Short mmCIF file of C-alpha atoms and ligand atoms in Angstrom, two decimals:
data_model
loop_
_atom_site.label_atom_id
_atom_site.label_comp_id
_atom_site.label_asym_id
_atom_site.label_seq_id
_atom_site.Cartn_x
_atom_site.Cartn_y
_atom_site.Cartn_z
CA MET A 21 5.85 6.50 -3.88
CA SER A 22 9.10 8.19 -3.06
CA ILE A 23 9.57 9.01 0.58
CA GLU A 24 11.45 12.22 1.07
CA GLN A 25 10.85 12.79 4.76
CA PHE A 26 11.38 10.78 7.92
CA SER A 27 7.89 11.86 8.99
CA GLN A 28 6.36 9.78 6.18
CA LEU A 29 7.84 6.54 7.44
CA GLY A 30 5.42 5.95 10.31
CA LEU A 31 7.87 6.79 13.05
CA SER A 32 6.74 8.24 16.34
CA GLU A 33 7.26 11.87 17.39
CA ASN A 34 9.83 10.87 20.02
CA ILE A 35 11.94 9.09 17.42
CA LEU A 36 11.52 11.94 14.92
CA LYS A 37 12.81 14.27 17.61
CA SER A 38 16.05 12.32 17.98
CA ILE A 39 16.41 12.18 14.19
CA ARG A 40 16.20 15.97 14.11
CA ASP A 41 18.75 16.11 16.91
CA ALA A 42 21.06 13.92 14.86
CA ASN A 43 20.55 16.35 11.99
CA TYR A 44 19.50 13.71 9.45
CA GLN A 45 17.72 15.57 6.67
CA LYS A 46 16.11 12.79 4.79
CA PRO A 47 16.04 8.96 4.97
CA SER A 48 18.59 7.09 2.92
CA PRO A 49 17.26 4.62 0.32
CA ILE A 50 17.60 1.62 2.57
CA GLN A 51 15.93 3.49 5.42
CA GLN A 52 13.04 4.47 3.12
CA ARG A 53 12.37 0.88 2.27
CA ALA A 54 13.29 -0.98 5.46
CA ILE A 55 11.67 1.21 8.12
CA PRO A 56 7.99 0.87 7.03
CA ALA A 57 8.41 -2.83 6.40
CA ILE A 58 9.97 -3.53 9.78
CA LEU A 59 7.25 -1.52 11.50
CA GLN A 60 4.74 -3.76 9.71
CA GLY A 61 6.47 -6.84 11.12
CA ARG A 62 8.30 -8.13 8.11
CA ASP A 63 11.63 -9.95 8.08
CA ILE A 64 14.28 -8.16 6.03
CA PHE A 65 17.20 -9.31 3.96
CA GLY A 66 19.11 -6.14 3.17
CA CYS A 67 22.14 -5.66 1.05
CA ALA A 68 23.61 -2.12 0.87
CA GLN A 69 26.99 -0.51 0.63
CA THR A 70 28.79 0.65 3.73
CA GLY A 71 27.85 4.11 4.85
CA THR A 72 24.30 3.91 3.62
CA GLY A 73 22.68 4.16 7.06
CA LYS A 74 21.85 0.55 7.79
CA THR A 75 22.01 1.04 11.54
CA ALA A 76 19.18 3.55 11.66
CA ALA A 77 17.29 1.46 9.12
CA PHE A 78 16.95 -1.36 11.64
CA ALA A 79 17.36 0.41 14.98
CA LEU A 80 14.71 3.07 14.58
CA PRO A 81 11.73 0.81 13.80
CA ILE A 82 12.74 -1.83 16.35
CA MET A 83 13.11 0.82 19.06
CA GLN A 84 9.72 2.23 18.18
CA LYS A 85 8.13 -1.23 18.39
CA LEU A 86 9.84 -2.01 21.67
CA GLU A 87 8.68 1.32 23.11
CA THR A 88 5.09 1.15 22.04
CA SER A 89 4.43 -2.54 22.82
CA GLY A 90 4.18 -1.81 26.53
CA ASN A 91 6.08 -5.03 27.11
CA PHE A 92 9.26 -5.23 29.16
CA PRO A 93 12.18 -7.64 29.54
CA ARG A 94 12.26 -10.14 32.34
CA PRO A 95 15.37 -10.84 34.39
CA LEU A 96 18.19 -12.36 32.27
CA GLN A 97 16.19 -11.62 29.14
CA PHE A 98 16.42 -9.08 26.32
CA ARG A 99 13.87 -8.30 23.71
CA ALA A 100 16.02 -7.28 20.76
CA LEU A 101 19.35 -8.95 19.99
CA ILE A 102 21.69 -7.14 17.65
CA LEU A 103 24.60 -9.36 16.62
CA THR A 104 27.72 -7.71 15.22
CA PRO A 105 31.10 -9.11 14.24
CA THR A 106 33.40 -6.74 16.12
CA ARG A 107 33.63 -4.90 19.40
CA GLU A 108 34.11 -1.57 17.65
CA LEU A 109 30.94 -2.10 15.69
CA ALA A 110 29.09 -3.03 18.87
CA GLU A 111 30.30 0.26 20.38
CA GLN A 112 29.25 2.13 17.26
CA ILE A 113 25.79 0.65 17.22
CA GLY A 114 25.48 1.20 20.97
CA ALA A 115 26.29 4.86 20.45
CA ASN A 116 23.70 5.17 17.71
CA ILE A 117 21.04 3.45 19.82
CA SER A 118 21.82 5.75 22.66
CA MET A 119 21.40 8.76 20.31
CA TYR A 120 18.18 7.49 18.74
CA GLY A 121 16.75 6.49 22.16
CA LYS A 122 17.27 9.86 23.82
CA HIS A 123 13.57 10.50 24.13
CA LEU A 124 12.49 6.89 24.68
CA ASN A 125 12.09 4.81 27.76
CA LEU A 126 14.30 1.91 26.78
CA SER A 127 17.41 0.22 28.15
CA TYR A 128 20.25 -1.30 26.22
CA CYS A 129 23.45 -3.16 27.03
CA LYS A 130 26.54 -4.08 25.05
CA ALA A 131 28.19 -7.47 25.43
CA TYR A 132 31.55 -8.07 23.82
CA GLY A 133 34.81 -9.65 24.80
CA GLY A 134 37.98 -7.98 26.03
CA VAL A 135 36.24 -6.12 28.84
CA SER A 136 34.97 -7.14 32.27
CA LEU A 137 31.97 -9.43 32.32
CA LYS A 138 30.54 -7.91 35.51
CA PRO A 139 28.69 -4.83 34.18
CA GLN A 140 27.21 -6.91 31.40
CA ILE A 141 26.07 -9.61 33.84
CA ARG A 142 24.57 -6.98 36.14
CA ALA A 143 22.60 -5.30 33.37
CA LEU A 144 21.35 -8.64 32.06
CA SER A 145 20.36 -9.85 35.50
CA ILE A 146 17.70 -7.15 35.56
CA GLY A 147 16.78 -7.57 31.89
CA VAL A 148 17.33 -5.09 29.06
CA ASP A 149 15.31 -4.09 26.04
CA ILE A 150 18.19 -4.16 23.55
CA LEU A 151 21.37 -6.23 23.67
CA VAL A 152 24.14 -5.44 21.22
CA ALA A 153 26.59 -8.30 21.26
CA THR A 154 29.38 -10.11 19.50
CA PRO A 155 28.69 -13.86 19.10
CA GLY A 156 31.63 -15.06 21.22
CA ARG A 157 30.78 -13.07 24.32
CA LEU A 158 27.09 -13.76 23.97
CA LEU A 159 27.65 -17.52 24.01
CA ASP A 160 30.10 -17.13 26.87
CA LEU A 161 27.40 -15.41 28.93
CA PHE A 162 24.84 -17.99 27.85
CA ASN A 163 27.07 -20.87 28.87
CA GLN A 164 27.57 -19.23 32.25
CA LYS A 165 23.73 -19.06 32.49
CA LYS A 166 23.88 -15.29 32.81
CA LEU A 167 21.26 -14.75 30.16
CA SER A 168 18.33 -16.42 28.58
CA PHE A 169 17.32 -16.20 24.91
CA ASP A 170 13.65 -16.81 25.68
CA GLY A 171 12.50 -13.22 25.51
CA VAL A 172 13.97 -12.33 22.08
CA GLU A 173 11.33 -10.73 19.85
CA TYR A 174 13.73 -9.17 17.37
CA LEU A 175 16.97 -10.49 15.93
CA VAL A 176 19.37 -8.33 13.85
CA LEU A 177 22.40 -9.81 12.15
CA ASP A 178 24.50 -6.85 11.09
CA GLU A 179 27.43 -7.15 8.70
CA ALA A 180 26.53 -10.79 8.11
CA ASP A 181 29.21 -11.19 5.44
CA ARG A 182 31.87 -10.05 7.82
CA MET A 183 30.60 -12.55 10.48
CA LEU A 184 31.09 -15.34 7.99
CA ASP A 185 34.55 -14.07 7.04
CA MET A 186 35.48 -14.11 10.71
CA GLY A 187 34.30 -17.70 11.12
CA PHE A 188 31.25 -16.95 13.30
CA LEU A 189 28.94 -19.27 11.38
CA PRO A 190 28.86 -22.06 14.01
CA ASP A 191 28.27 -19.49 16.77
CA ILE A 192 25.44 -17.90 14.80
CA ARG A 193 23.84 -21.27 14.23
CA LYS A 194 24.11 -22.13 17.93
CA ILE A 195 22.60 -18.75 18.94
CA CYS A 196 19.73 -19.05 16.43
CA SER A 197 18.92 -22.54 17.64
CA GLN A 198 18.25 -21.08 21.08
CA LEU A 199 16.01 -18.24 19.97
CA PRO A 200 12.22 -18.39 20.12
CA ASN A 201 10.68 -19.33 16.79
CA LYS A 202 8.31 -16.44 17.00
CA ARG A 203 10.42 -13.44 16.30
CA GLN A 204 11.15 -10.89 13.63
CA SER A 205 14.54 -11.26 12.01
CA LEU A 206 16.59 -8.81 9.99
CA LEU A 207 19.82 -9.65 8.22
CA PHE A 208 22.09 -7.03 6.71
CA SER A 209 25.17 -7.47 4.61
CA ALA A 210 27.34 -5.14 2.59
CA THR A 211 28.08 -7.74 -0.02
CA MET A 212 26.17 -10.63 -1.43
CA SER A 213 27.41 -14.18 -1.90
CA GLU A 214 26.01 -17.69 -1.98
CA GLU A 215 27.01 -18.29 1.61
CA ILE A 216 25.10 -15.20 2.71
CA GLU A 217 22.02 -16.29 0.85
CA LYS A 218 22.27 -19.72 2.46
CA LEU A 219 22.57 -18.19 5.91
CA ALA A 220 19.67 -15.84 5.19
CA ARG A 221 17.44 -18.71 4.21
CA SER A 222 17.88 -20.29 7.63
CA ILE A 223 17.25 -17.06 9.51
CA VAL A 224 14.75 -14.80 7.81
CA ILE A 225 11.31 -15.89 6.73
CA ASN A 226 9.57 -14.58 3.63
CA PRO A 227 11.75 -11.50 3.86
CA LEU A 228 11.47 -8.26 2.07
CA LYS A 229 14.63 -8.26 0.04
CA ILE A 230 16.23 -4.90 -0.23
CA SER A 231 19.19 -4.46 -2.42
CA ILE A 232 20.74 -1.08 -2.93
CA ASP A 233 23.12 -1.04 -5.89
CA PRO A 234 24.39 -4.55 -5.40
CA ASP A 235 26.28 -4.60 -8.65
CA LYS A 236 28.31 -1.56 -7.81
CA PRO A 237 29.87 -2.40 -4.51
CA THR A 238 32.26 0.53 -4.46
CA VAL A 239 30.94 3.79 -3.13
CA GLU A 240 31.05 6.13 -6.15
CA LYS A 241 31.97 9.23 -4.20
CA ILE A 242 35.34 7.73 -3.30
CA ASP A 243 38.22 8.89 -5.37
CA GLN A 244 40.14 5.63 -5.83
CA LYS A 245 43.77 5.58 -6.86
CA VAL A 246 46.49 2.98 -7.06
CA ALA A 247 50.24 3.55 -6.75
CA MET A 248 52.43 1.07 -8.61
CA LEU A 249 55.56 0.52 -6.54
CA GLU A 250 58.53 -1.70 -5.94
CA SER A 251 58.17 -3.38 -2.49
CA LEU A 252 61.11 -1.52 -1.00
CA ASP A 253 59.51 1.85 -1.79
CA LYS A 254 56.28 1.27 0.08
CA TYR A 255 57.17 3.09 3.23
CA ASN A 256 58.80 5.97 1.35
CA PHE A 257 55.74 6.36 -0.74
CA LEU A 258 53.51 6.42 2.38
CA THR A 259 55.49 9.22 4.01
CA GLU A 260 55.51 11.12 0.72
CA LEU A 261 51.74 10.77 0.64
CA LEU A 262 51.08 11.69 4.28
CA LEU A 263 53.80 14.18 5.23
CA PRO A 264 52.18 17.17 3.49
CA HIS A 265 49.19 16.64 5.79
CA ALA A 266 51.11 16.07 9.00
CA ASP A 267 50.20 19.48 10.40
CA GLU A 268 46.68 19.70 9.07
CA LYS A 269 44.43 19.37 12.10
CA ASP A 270 41.48 18.42 9.92
CA PHE A 271 43.25 15.60 8.13
CA LEU A 272 42.51 12.01 9.10
CA ALA A 273 43.84 8.94 7.33
CA LEU A 274 43.16 5.28 8.05
CA VAL A 275 46.02 3.01 6.93
CA PHE A 276 45.35 -0.70 6.59
CA CYS A 277 47.96 -3.36 7.32
CA ARG A 278 47.70 -7.11 7.00
CA THR A 279 49.28 -8.11 10.30
CA LYS A 280 48.86 -6.89 13.86
CA HIS A 281 52.63 -6.68 14.30
CA GLY A 282 52.98 -4.81 11.03
CA ALA A 283 50.35 -2.28 12.13
CA SER A 284 52.09 -1.51 15.41
CA LYS A 285 55.47 -1.23 13.70
CA LEU A 286 54.14 1.05 11.02
CA ALA A 287 52.42 3.38 13.52
CA LYS A 288 55.66 3.75 15.43
CA ARG A 289 57.65 4.36 12.30
CA LEU A 290 55.23 7.00 11.09
CA SER A 291 55.39 8.78 14.44
CA LYS A 292 59.16 8.85 14.17
CA SER A 293 58.87 10.34 10.71
CA GLY A 294 56.80 13.21 12.12
CA ILE A 295 53.30 11.91 11.27
CA SER A 296 51.34 11.35 14.47
CA ALA A 297 49.88 7.85 14.40
CA ASP A 298 48.58 5.05 16.60
CA ALA A 299 47.59 1.47 15.86
CA ILE A 300 44.36 -0.45 16.43
CA HIS A 301 44.21 -4.26 16.12
CA GLY A 302 43.10 -7.42 17.83
CA ASP A 303 46.12 -7.93 20.07
CA LYS A 304 45.52 -4.65 21.85
CA SER A 305 43.33 -4.52 24.92
CA GLN A 306 39.87 -3.09 24.47
CA SER A 307 40.77 0.02 26.43
CA ALA A 308 43.92 0.59 24.26
CA ARG A 309 41.76 0.19 21.12
CA GLN A 310 39.18 2.65 22.47
CA ARG A 311 41.97 5.07 23.38
CA ALA A 312 43.55 4.98 19.95
CA LEU A 313 40.18 5.37 18.26
CA GLY A 314 39.34 8.24 20.62
CA LYS A 315 42.55 10.09 19.76
CA PHE A 316 41.84 9.69 16.09
CA LYS A 317 38.20 10.82 16.34
CA ASP A 318 39.27 13.86 18.38
CA HIS A 319 41.86 14.75 15.70
CA ASN A 320 44.75 14.35 18.14
CA ILE A 321 46.55 12.06 15.68
CA ARG A 322 46.56 12.21 11.89
CA VAL A 323 46.82 8.50 11.14
CA LEU A 324 45.27 5.37 12.54
CA VAL A 325 46.97 2.17 11.37
CA ALA A 326 44.52 -0.73 11.49
CA THR A 327 44.11 -4.36 10.72
CA ASP A 328 40.87 -5.53 9.17
CA ILE A 329 39.17 -6.03 12.50
CA ALA A 330 38.79 -2.25 12.52
CA ALA A 331 37.55 -2.07 8.95
CA ARG A 332 33.89 -2.47 9.79
CA GLY A 333 33.50 -0.74 13.08
CA ILE A 334 35.01 2.64 12.43
CA ASP A 335 32.60 5.39 11.56
CA VAL A 336 34.65 8.58 11.83
CA LYS A 337 33.10 11.68 10.44
CA ASN A 338 35.02 13.40 7.65
CA MET A 339 37.80 10.89 7.32
CA ASN A 340 39.83 12.12 4.32
CA MET A 341 41.80 9.14 3.22
CA VAL A 342 41.99 5.38 3.40
CA VAL A 343 45.32 3.82 2.47
CA ASN A 344 45.67 0.15 1.62
CA TYR A 345 49.27 -0.18 2.65
CA ASP A 346 48.83 -3.93 2.35
CA LEU A 347 46.10 -5.13 0.01
CA PRO A 348 43.41 -7.24 1.64
CA ASP A 349 43.23 -11.00 1.19
CA GLU A 350 39.57 -10.92 0.24
CA VAL A 351 38.24 -8.69 -2.52
CA GLU A 352 35.10 -7.81 -0.56
CA THR A 353 37.31 -6.45 2.21
CA TYR A 354 38.57 -3.82 -0.21
CA VAL A 355 35.06 -2.41 -0.47
CA HIS A 356 34.63 -2.38 3.29
CA ARG A 357 37.93 -0.72 3.84
CA ILE A 358 37.48 2.11 1.41
CA GLY A 359 33.89 2.44 2.67
CA ARG A 360 35.38 3.85 5.86
CA THR A 361 35.84 7.12 4.03
CA ALA A 362 32.86 8.68 2.25
CA ARG A 363 30.47 7.95 5.12
CA ALA A 364 27.03 9.37 4.60
CA GLU A 365 27.26 12.35 2.28
CA ALA A 366 31.00 13.02 2.64
CA SER A 367 33.52 12.15 -0.07
CA GLY A 368 37.00 10.77 0.39
CA GLU A 369 40.10 9.40 -1.20
CA ALA A 370 41.30 5.80 -1.24
CA VAL A 371 44.91 5.04 -2.19
CA SER A 372 46.08 1.45 -2.63
CA LEU A 373 49.69 0.37 -2.82
CA CYS A 374 50.35 -2.31 -5.44
CA THR A 375 53.68 -4.06 -5.70
CA ARG A 376 55.02 -6.91 -7.79
CA ASP A 377 54.04 -9.32 -4.97
CA ASN A 378 50.34 -8.58 -5.17
CA ILE A 379 49.58 -8.14 -8.85
CA GLN A 380 47.07 -10.98 -8.72
CA ASP A 381 45.35 -9.67 -5.59
CA PHE A 382 45.04 -6.25 -7.13
CA SER A 383 43.68 -7.56 -10.43
CA ALA A 384 41.10 -9.61 -8.48
CA ILE A 385 39.92 -6.34 -6.85
CA GLU A 386 39.61 -4.53 -10.15
CA LYS A 387 37.69 -7.48 -11.52
CA PHE A 388 35.34 -7.49 -8.55
CA ILE A 389 34.56 -3.79 -8.59
CA LYS A 390 34.47 -3.76 -12.42
CA LEU A 391 36.75 -0.78 -12.62
CA ASP A 392 40.30 -0.03 -13.69
CA ILE A 393 41.39 2.01 -10.71
CA PRO A 394 43.13 5.20 -11.88
CA LEU A 395 46.90 5.50 -11.38
CA TYR A 396 48.32 7.63 -8.64
CA THR A 397 50.87 9.69 -10.61
CA ASN A 398 52.00 12.34 -8.18
CA THR A 399 54.96 10.33 -6.86
CA GLN A 400 58.63 9.85 -7.49
CA TYR A 401 58.34 6.14 -6.66
CA HIS A 402 56.13 5.02 -9.51
CA SER A 403 57.26 1.69 -10.99
CA GLU A 404 56.51 1.34 -14.69
CA ASN A 405 57.52 -2.30 -14.54
CA VAL A 406 54.75 -3.14 -12.04
CA PHE A 407 52.29 -1.03 -14.03
CA GLU A 408 53.12 -3.00 -17.17
CA LEU A 409 52.11 -6.23 -15.45
CA ILE A 410 48.78 -4.72 -14.34
CA LYS A 411 48.14 -3.43 -17.82
CA LYS A 412 48.60 -6.92 -19.19
CA ASN A 413 45.98 -8.23 -16.74
CA ARG A 414 43.61 -5.43 -17.66
CA ALA A 415 43.94 -6.20 -21.36
CA PHE A 416 43.20 -9.85 -20.68
CA ARG A 417 40.09 -8.97 -18.70
CA ALA A 418 38.85 -6.61 -21.40
CA LYS A 419 39.23 -9.40 -23.94
CA MET A 420 37.34 -11.83 -21.80
CA ALA A 421 34.58 -9.31 -21.17
CA LYS A 422 34.12 -8.88 -24.90
CA LYS A 423 33.91 -12.62 -25.35
CA ASN A 424 31.39 -13.11 -22.50
CA PRO A 425 29.39 -9.94 -22.28
CA GLN A 426 26.66 -11.67 -20.29
CA GLN A 427 28.85 -12.77 -17.46
CA GLN A 428 27.19 -11.05 -14.55
CA PRO A 429 27.27 -11.90 -10.89
CA ARG A 430 24.55 -14.34 -9.95
CA LYS A 431 21.42 -12.71 -8.71
CA ILE A 432 18.50 -14.39 -7.01
CA LYS A 433 15.01 -13.33 -7.71
CA ASP A 434 12.77 -12.52 -4.83
CA LYS A 435 10.36 -15.15 -5.96
CA GLU A 436 12.94 -17.89 -6.02
CA PHE A 437 14.05 -16.88 -2.60
CA SER A 438 10.59 -16.78 -1.08
CA ALA A 439 9.67 -20.12 -2.57
CA GLU A 440 12.70 -21.78 -1.20
CA ILE A 441 12.11 -20.61 2.31
CA LEU A 442 8.56 -21.82 2.46
CA TYR A 443 9.28 -25.43 3.00
CA GLY A 444 11.75 -27.45 4.97
CA GLU A 445 12.29 -27.08 8.66
CA ARG A 446 11.51 -23.43 8.70
CA ARG A 447 10.17 -21.51 11.57
CA PRO A 448 6.91 -19.80 10.70
CA SER A 449 6.83 -16.14 9.83
CA VAL A 450 5.35 -13.68 12.26
CA TYR A 451 4.55 -11.44 9.37
CA MET A 452 0.83 -11.37 8.68
CA GLU A 453 -0.19 -9.78 5.43
CA LYS A 454 -3.25 -7.61 5.78
CA PRO A 455 -6.02 -8.89 3.54
CA LYS A 456 -6.32 -5.50 1.96
CA PHE A 457 -6.62 -5.90 -1.81
CA ASN A 458 -6.84 -9.66 -2.29
CA ALA A 459 -9.10 -10.84 0.46
CA GLY A 460 -9.02 -14.51 -0.48
CA SER A 461 -5.41 -15.51 -0.58
CA PRO A 462 -3.19 -13.96 2.05
CA SER A 463 -0.80 -15.80 4.27
CA LYS A 464 -2.10 -19.28 4.59
CA LYS A 465 1.16 -20.11 6.19
CA GLY A 466 0.72 -17.47 8.75
CA LYS A 467 -2.77 -18.62 9.70
CA LYS A 468 -1.69 -22.14 10.08
CA PHE A 469 1.00 -20.96 12.35
CA ASP A 470 -1.45 -18.90 14.30
CA ASN A 471 -3.34 -21.85 15.56
CA LYS A 472 -0.62 -24.34 16.04
CA GLN A 473 2.51 -22.60 17.04
CA ARG A 474 1.50 -19.53 18.85
CA SER A 475 0.30 -21.41 21.89
CA LYS A 476 3.80 -22.80 22.24
CA SER A 477 5.29 -19.38 22.34
CA PRO A 478 7.75 -18.77 25.09
CA GLN A 479 6.01 -15.46 25.72
CA LYS A 480 2.60 -17.06 26.13
CA SER A 481 2.02 -15.66 29.56
CA PHE A 482 1.95 -12.20 28.02
CA ALA A 483 -0.40 -13.21 25.30
CA LYS A 484 -3.51 -14.79 26.71
CA PRO A 485 -5.82 -15.20 23.76
CA GLN A 486 -9.29 -13.73 23.93
CA LYS A 487 -12.16 -15.27 22.10
CA GLN A 488 -14.04 -12.36 20.62
CA ASN A 489 -13.94 -8.68 21.29
CA SER A 490 -17.02 -6.66 22.07
CA PHE A 491 -17.61 -5.79 18.40
CA GLY A 492 -17.92 -9.42 17.50
CA LYS A 493 -14.92 -9.22 15.22
CA GLN A 494 -12.35 -11.86 15.21
CA ASN A 495 -9.41 -10.91 17.32
CA LYS A 496 -5.98 -10.18 15.98
CA PRO A 497 -3.33 -12.76 16.63
CA ALA A 498 -2.43 -12.75 20.29
CA PHE A 499 1.06 -11.38 19.77
CA GLN A 500 -0.32 -8.30 18.06
CA GLN A 501 -2.79 -7.45 20.71
CA LYS A 502 -1.15 -8.53 23.91
CA THR A 503 -0.25 -5.02 24.85
CA LYS A 504 -3.73 -3.68 24.60
CA THR A 505 -5.46 -6.36 26.59
CA GLN A 506 -2.94 -6.88 29.29
CA LYS A 507 -0.41 -4.33 30.27
CA PRO A 508 2.13 -6.04 32.46
CA MET A 509 3.79 -4.10 35.23
CA ARG A 510 7.45 -3.30 34.92
CA PRO A 511 9.47 -4.55 37.94
CA GLN A 512 10.63 -1.87 40.32
CA LYS A 513 14.30 -2.47 39.54
CA GLN A 514 13.79 -1.88 35.87
CA LYS A 515 11.75 1.22 36.48
CA ARG A 516 14.72 2.57 38.30
CA ILE A 517 17.21 1.89 35.57
CA ARG A 518 14.81 3.13 32.91
CA LYS A 519 14.53 6.61 34.37
CA ASN A 520 17.37 7.36 32.01
CA PHE A 521 18.28 5.57 28.86
CA VAL A 522 20.88 3.34 30.37
CA SER A 523 23.65 1.08 29.22
CA ASN A 524 26.52 -0.68 30.84
P1 ADP B 27 26.23 1.41 7.40
O1 ADP B 27 25.90 0.56 8.56
O2 ADP B 27 25.30 1.24 6.27
O3 ADP B 27 27.68 1.24 6.98
P2 ADP B 27 25.83 3.55 9.29
O4 ADP B 27 24.53 3.14 9.82
O5 ADP B 27 27.04 3.27 10.15
O6 ADP B 27 26.06 2.95 7.83
O7 ADP B 27 25.74 5.11 8.89
C1 ADP B 27 26.81 5.83 8.39
C2 ADP B 27 26.79 7.28 8.84
O8 ADP B 27 25.69 7.96 8.28
C3 ADP B 27 26.62 7.41 10.36
O9 ADP B 27 27.46 8.44 10.80
C4 ADP B 27 25.15 7.83 10.54
O10 ADP B 27 25.02 8.63 11.69
C5 ADP B 27 24.90 8.60 9.28
N1 ADP B 27 23.52 8.56 8.76
C6 ADP B 27 22.68 7.51 8.83
N2 ADP B 27 21.45 7.83 8.30
C7 ADP B 27 21.57 9.09 7.86
C8 ADP B 27 20.65 10.00 7.21
N3 ADP B 27 19.38 9.64 6.91
N4 ADP B 27 21.11 11.25 6.93
C9 ADP B 27 22.37 11.59 7.29
N5 ADP B 27 23.26 10.83 7.91
C10 ADP B 27 22.90 9.57 8.20
MG1 MG B 28 26.71 -0.75 9.69
#
């Protein structure tokens, strides 16, 4: 069945209202598949390109479930944990949650480094429904005993591939070891690799695997170009490219640099050349980063020069151009960078600068995206010598492709994946298949878990099991019915903060 409308996904009227306010016309493919499954209680392992609407895909159903459960967080606790690699992304997700939660009675809080701990500690001391956090700050707060993981019902790992790139794996493992076994887990990644699959196996249980165009990681709407240059001409080329737009109020370009120092220097140089620019990178304070991003979003500067830390977090509407002034070290990063343009339905341009020094890096990118990126010709700085070297690499690749036509990236089948996660030291799934069509077989694992594990649940006080209901039917698992049988009272303090949808 194809789902054309948000109203077909099982979302509540209050959520549909905020979707209308956001002016989303129809659910994106990942939203169509993920939202009903998450509402059902399934774990998700999702792989989709950047700009495909992953945030709403996980945030909307989780918020609906939090809202309708009638449950509430206890002091120091939070019910949904959304882990993201960067502060910017935490901000972005926070902004989305605030937009989607306009008509809901939920609280959320962001916890990331570089800003004062106090507001985060204050919000957590009362308890929040949703916590959006970067791993470092989260563990920092945990070590200071300012939060407890005991109330987590939902875990979202967003941009999991980026988290691994940034070396967060030990932190993620530590966090996951603290979480209650009984939870619903969702893992999203823009690219797929063996490391991601390995991580997924330890986090999601019997997941619905959603893969949107995994073999075409580049967003097709992006007009990709490459300029072949001698190293000394890089800056001249950049000004030649950007100067014609210097006075266009609508024009926004994101320029990527490899080093923090390089980014600052380039922003200053561009400003001097008459192209208004600012830089955003990890050495800047959080407020300076917010300020630069704000200026860019408000169209007060034409160019934002960024290191890769900004590659994932920035969702600026109608960004016209991404420039890879320095090529990224990792091929996947190329996809994330150019994914900053062409968000949602918009289209954009991505121009990469290739010099003699990075022939190999560039060829690796072309190999990864399976595309010979068209040449940027409209420049006086074109270097035929560099282009010749690229052409040689392309010819070699074409020859190899002919020899080995089957060489495809490794894919895992759902079955293989599910089988693998069913044994070993796995936590049990909270997903219970309804015995709809095949009454005999469903979820033996789940049932086993019902009897043994559920009584150990950290939330057991909310979930006193009943023996039989008045119709003599067997009761649902305790965690499914806890809200109907026992509606706990929300503490006065939380009531106060929940008058509005609050955040720190
Ligand atoms: P991803 O996490 O997959 O990179 P995001 O969740 O950041 O993508 O969404 C990208 C942009 O698309 C955001 O500006 C978001 O508001 C918008 N968006 C999300 N879902 C829809 C939709 N169904 N229709 C239109 N725009 C959408
Ligand atoms: Mg995202």
